[in-house]
Amino acid sequence: MTDTFKGRDLIGIADLSAQEFQQVLARADQLKRELRSVPQVAEVRGSSARPTLALIFEKPSLRTRVTFEVAISQLGGQAIYLAPADIQLGKRESVQDVAANLSRWVDAIAARTFSHATVTGLAEHASVPVINALSDLEHPCQALADLQTIGEVKGKPLSGGFRDLSGLKLVFVGDGNNVANSLLLACARTGMHMTITCPEGYGPDQGILARAKELGAASGCQFEVTSALHDAVRGADAIYTDVWTSMGQEAEAEVRRRAFGGFQVNAELLALARPDAIVLHCMPAHRGEEITSDVLDGPQSAAFEQAENRLHAQKAWLSLVL
Ligand code: CP
Ligand code: NVA
């Protein structure tokens, strides 16, 4: 099974077929179990050829940076963190030259970029696998961990470690951003329904929405974008939210705060969902804005499990492609 993954890029969720999506999640579940039962983790290569992962970050990060560093270290390899000032991607040197140089030294590149075109440019010019660690269009690593989390709580076990998520309803409250875009495609790959409820003008990328509808058609996925917040949340199995202002949009923060005012996941909103609904947040969270502390820290929150699963999901991907 792993041969089909060797050397592959992960730029967006649609890069994975429905079968491959399940394979990555099954591997992540397995790695999570192994890590808990056996403290040491098998190396993917001999110690003489420890895989090296370059981490290019144009924006700040806690979870993504730490989980990639821990994942590659647990797999017997090492990470090299490159901060924005280190390489000045596209300014000091072209994306093409950075990709070609790094490919001579490292085994994989993970990149967090402002523009999605930067990460696709790296993938085009690198001869090693490139992983999108968040761009303005997608956050595929987040979506893998999110669906692993939903699967753990709500998924019906299938053979091969796969989980049946079909028919579950995910409601995303807030900005139709990079996280929402990848979730649309992840729902399409797993047969989940997804509603995005947001103020007018803050919906998801139209191209991604169309692609999700196309990919999810065969499994009967329903996708909806609506500003009717309360109606949207009814019957939700999982409620997801993210910040109103993403990295790179800071100049719009005040306008966005006004536009998103009512779009808050709080106890009153959560009461409209199914009683066993879980609450997800990719974090960082702005407590008191898109989510209240009582909900984020409450019994229905799976946000910290979700954060943990970033490690297992990315480790699964690295172990498959390296
Ligand atoms: N969720 C997420 O990607 O977190 P960081 O920005 O801290 O990496
Ligand atoms: N939508 C957020 C996600 C952060 C993990 C951002 O892009 O800033």
XYZ file of C-alpha atoms and ligand atoms in Angstrom:
338
model
C 0.000 0.000 0.000
C 2.786 2.426 0.853
C 4.250 2.289 -2.672
C 1.437 4.429 -4.036
C 2.440 7.202 -1.613
C 6.224 7.224 -2.086
C 7.521 10.628 -3.104
C 4.107 12.269 -3.332
C 3.277 15.924 -2.623
C 0.432 16.965 -0.343
C -0.760 20.344 -1.552
C -4.506 19.976 -1.170
C -6.909 17.366 0.146
C -8.137 16.476 -3.352
C -4.636 15.067 -4.025
C -5.864 12.013 -2.085
C -8.474 9.576 -3.343
C -11.173 8.499 -0.873
C -9.287 5.213 -0.390
C -5.949 6.978 0.186
C -7.548 9.427 2.606
C -8.724 6.451 4.699
C -5.299 4.810 4.415
C -3.593 7.876 5.891
C -6.107 8.077 8.737
C -5.790 4.344 9.449
C -1.999 4.748 9.606
C -2.408 7.739 11.938
C -4.679 5.714 14.250
C -2.143 2.880 14.260
C 0.773 5.233 15.037
C -1.230 6.800 17.842
C -1.874 3.372 19.389
C 1.768 2.360 18.987
C 3.075 5.557 20.536
C 0.865 5.025 23.558
C 1.754 1.362 24.025
C 5.476 1.439 23.160
C 7.461 4.534 24.097
C 9.990 4.215 21.302
C 9.051 4.402 17.642
C 10.523 2.428 14.780
C 12.750 4.337 12.430
C 11.723 4.566 8.798
C 15.330 4.203 7.688
C 18.643 3.011 9.058
C 20.364 5.439 11.398
C 22.960 6.193 8.715
C 20.318 7.828 6.521
C 18.092 9.782 8.850
C 15.444 11.576 6.767
C 15.605 15.359 6.917
C 12.535 17.553 6.648
C 12.930 21.242 5.774
C 10.271 23.433 7.382
C 9.695 26.704 5.543
C 7.488 29.095 7.511
C 6.390 32.487 6.160
C 3.902 32.808 9.049
C 3.977 31.939 12.773
C 3.010 28.494 14.078
C 2.796 26.481 17.268
C 1.044 23.233 16.372
C 2.264 22.724 12.827
C 5.900 23.423 13.559
C 6.047 21.385 16.758
C 4.110 18.418 15.364
C 6.264 18.237 12.225
C 9.440 18.446 14.314
C 8.242 15.802 16.766
C 6.886 13.563 13.974
C 10.111 13.468 11.968
C 12.131 12.997 15.141
C 9.950 10.054 16.243
C 10.438 8.570 12.770
C 14.193 8.697 13.308
C 14.827 11.815 11.251
C 15.422 15.488 11.837
C 13.869 18.825 10.930
C 15.484 22.068 9.831
C 13.338 25.095 10.626
C 13.646 28.017 8.210
C 12.036 31.206 9.509
C 10.842 33.963 7.135
C 13.985 36.037 7.679
C 16.268 33.057 6.977
C 15.503 32.496 3.314
C 13.157 35.335 2.275
C 11.395 33.072 -0.199
C 10.796 34.847 -3.497
C 12.805 37.929 -2.447
C 16.370 36.862 -1.712
C 15.928 33.885 -4.007
C 13.227 32.577 -6.337
C 10.855 29.831 -5.239
C 12.275 27.725 -8.061
C 15.880 28.049 -6.821
C 14.943 27.416 -3.191
C 13.099 24.234 -4.249
C 15.993 23.027 -6.412
C 18.617 23.703 -3.719
C 16.671 22.117 -0.876
C 16.016 19.045 -3.034
C 19.788 18.386 -3.093
C 19.993 18.183 0.701
C 16.698 17.172 2.286
C 14.170 14.366 1.866
C 10.967 16.413 2.103
C 9.814 20.025 2.401
C 6.868 21.316 4.430
C 5.944 24.925 3.690
C 3.571 27.419 5.306
C 3.070 30.231 2.838
C 0.940 33.298 2.288
C 0.186 32.530 -1.346
C -0.965 29.056 -2.406
C 1.038 29.627 -5.620
C 4.241 29.552 -3.539
C 3.563 26.042 -2.275
C 2.525 24.789 -5.726
C 5.696 26.470 -7.109
C 7.815 24.592 -4.571
C 6.100 21.330 -5.523
C 6.663 22.010 -9.200
C 10.391 22.664 -8.839
C 11.341 20.304 -5.983
C 12.322 16.718 -6.670
C 11.372 15.720 -3.108
C 7.817 15.588 -1.669
C 6.310 18.945 -0.704
C 3.678 19.256 2.025
C 1.358 22.242 2.332
C 1.665 23.308 5.989
C -1.051 25.988 5.413
C -1.500 28.410 2.550
C -4.155 31.061 1.991
C -6.223 28.423 0.133
C -5.847 25.164 2.070
C -4.669 23.532 5.296
C -4.643 19.830 4.356
C -2.639 18.603 7.372
C -5.246 20.152 9.631
C -8.091 18.454 7.747
C -6.414 15.035 8.043
C -6.119 15.432 11.826
C -9.676 16.773 12.029
C -11.179 13.804 10.224
C -9.081 11.448 12.337
C -10.600 13.133 15.410
C -14.172 12.942 14.115
C -13.548 9.308 13.132
C -12.355 8.383 16.624
C -15.551 9.652 18.219
C -18.188 9.223 15.527
C -16.782 6.831 12.915
C -18.015 3.262 12.486
C -15.029 0.879 12.317
C -14.511 -0.841 8.959
C -11.906 -3.396 7.882
C -8.287 -2.289 7.357
C -8.504 0.334 10.083
C -10.783 2.484 7.940
C -13.738 4.303 9.469
C -17.124 5.024 7.970
C -17.905 8.714 8.405
C -20.559 8.896 5.713
C -23.758 10.712 6.539
C -22.308 12.677 9.478
C -22.972 16.421 9.430
C -20.155 18.912 10.010
C -21.153 22.542 10.501
C -18.439 25.159 10.146
C -19.305 28.437 11.859
C -17.404 31.526 10.721
C -15.025 32.452 7.958
C -14.959 30.307 4.802
C -11.157 30.234 4.983
C -8.281 27.846 4.234
C -9.360 25.478 7.023
C -12.971 25.445 5.788
C -11.795 24.852 2.206
C -9.781 21.754 3.120
C -12.647 20.472 5.279
C -15.024 20.707 2.302
C -12.741 18.430 0.299
C -12.154 16.119 3.271
C -15.914 15.740 3.716
C -16.249 14.969 0.013
C -13.621 12.224 0.396
C -15.347 10.644 3.388
C -19.025 11.048 2.522
C -19.762 13.632 5.214
C -22.215 16.501 4.740
C -20.880 19.975 5.425
C -22.583 23.303 5.987
C -20.642 26.543 6.237
C -22.541 29.277 8.024
C -20.981 32.704 7.629
C -21.896 36.339 6.996
C -22.634 37.238 3.354
C -19.394 37.623 1.404
C -17.281 35.405 3.673
C -17.990 32.051 2.043
C -15.429 29.447 0.962
C -13.441 29.463 -2.257
C -15.929 28.896 -5.088
C -13.590 26.608 -7.030
C -13.080 24.385 -3.980
C -16.806 24.296 -3.234
C -17.509 23.215 -6.810
C -14.785 20.565 -6.614
C -16.127 19.261 -3.293
C -19.602 18.950 -4.809
C -18.164 17.099 -7.780
C -16.023 14.727 -5.670
C -18.762 14.111 -3.111
C -21.598 13.560 -5.586
C -21.133 9.794 -5.794
C -21.342 9.365 -2.016
C -24.335 11.680 -1.668
C -22.541 14.455 0.252
C -24.545 17.621 0.668
C -22.797 20.972 0.866
C -24.436 24.220 1.856
C -23.293 27.789 2.479
C -25.756 29.906 4.423
C -25.921 32.953 6.667
C -28.803 31.372 8.655
C -26.594 30.473 11.640
C -29.150 28.836 13.947
C -30.844 26.741 11.261
C -27.452 25.564 10.014
C -26.382 24.170 13.370
C -29.469 22.009 13.951
C -28.657 18.299 13.696
C -24.881 18.843 13.603
C -22.658 15.931 14.659
C -19.655 18.250 14.803
C -19.397 22.024 15.031
C -16.156 23.588 13.871
C -14.936 27.142 14.102
C -11.789 29.118 13.410
C -10.637 32.713 13.871
C -12.471 35.505 12.056
C -9.186 37.026 10.881
C -6.593 34.661 9.462
C -2.866 35.296 9.289
C -2.209 37.863 6.578
C -5.625 39.546 6.977
C -4.718 41.621 10.052
C -5.527 44.920 8.301
C -9.175 43.755 8.000
C -9.468 42.704 11.651
C -11.821 45.484 12.744
C -14.146 45.143 9.737
C -14.208 41.391 10.252
C -14.941 41.698 13.974
C -18.035 43.693 13.096
C -19.093 41.360 10.254
C -18.715 38.163 12.304
C -20.154 39.518 15.555
C -22.969 36.951 15.933
C -21.046 33.985 14.534
C -19.833 32.672 17.862
C -19.828 29.059 19.056
C -21.250 29.403 22.565
C -23.403 27.239 24.851
C -26.626 28.607 23.389
C -25.593 27.738 19.830
C -24.210 24.347 20.839
C -27.568 23.460 22.423
C -29.094 23.498 18.917
C -26.775 20.730 17.676
C -27.199 17.036 18.440
C -26.742 16.389 22.183
C -23.659 14.265 21.433
C -22.138 16.778 19.005
C -18.428 17.471 19.323
C -16.811 20.899 19.018
C -13.673 21.384 16.978
C -11.272 24.298 16.591
C -7.965 24.155 14.729
C -6.490 26.740 17.139
C -5.116 29.273 17.877
C -8.491 30.313 19.331
C -9.584 33.835 20.134
C -11.612 33.075 23.236
C -14.626 35.352 23.498
C -14.707 35.995 19.750
C -15.455 32.943 17.550
C -15.750 30.607 20.572
C -16.377 30.985 24.286
C -14.066 29.462 26.885
C -16.824 27.369 28.460
C -17.362 25.597 25.127
C -13.682 25.273 24.170
C -12.856 23.807 27.589
C -16.198 22.020 27.983
C -17.069 18.308 27.830
C -18.083 18.389 24.155
C -14.821 19.959 23.001
C -12.417 17.701 21.099
C -10.068 20.570 20.260
C -7.097 19.333 22.248
C -7.461 15.765 20.923
C -7.541 17.385 17.494
C -4.295 19.211 18.282
C -2.720 15.926 19.410
C -3.827 14.265 16.189
C -1.832 16.772 14.136
C 1.186 14.760 15.260
C -0.207 11.360 14.310
C -1.714 12.462 10.997
C 1.443 14.238 9.782
C 3.610 11.381 11.006
C 1.394 9.013 9.028
C 1.862 11.104 5.895
C 5.647 11.357 6.373
C 5.940 7.631 7.004
C 4.007 6.934 3.791
C 5.846 9.298 1.459
C 9.418 8.940 2.714
N -3.786 24.788 13.700
C -2.563 25.223 13.338
O -2.124 25.063 12.202
O -1.876 25.820 14.338
P -0.522 26.636 14.186
O -0.824 27.874 13.375
O -0.082 26.957 15.573
O 0.483 25.785 13.460
N -7.338 30.221 9.277
C -6.214 30.363 10.169
C -5.744 29.019 10.587
C -4.607 29.010 11.551
C -4.158 27.631 11.892
C -5.117 31.156 9.507
O -4.852 30.952 8.324
O -4.523 32.012 10.163
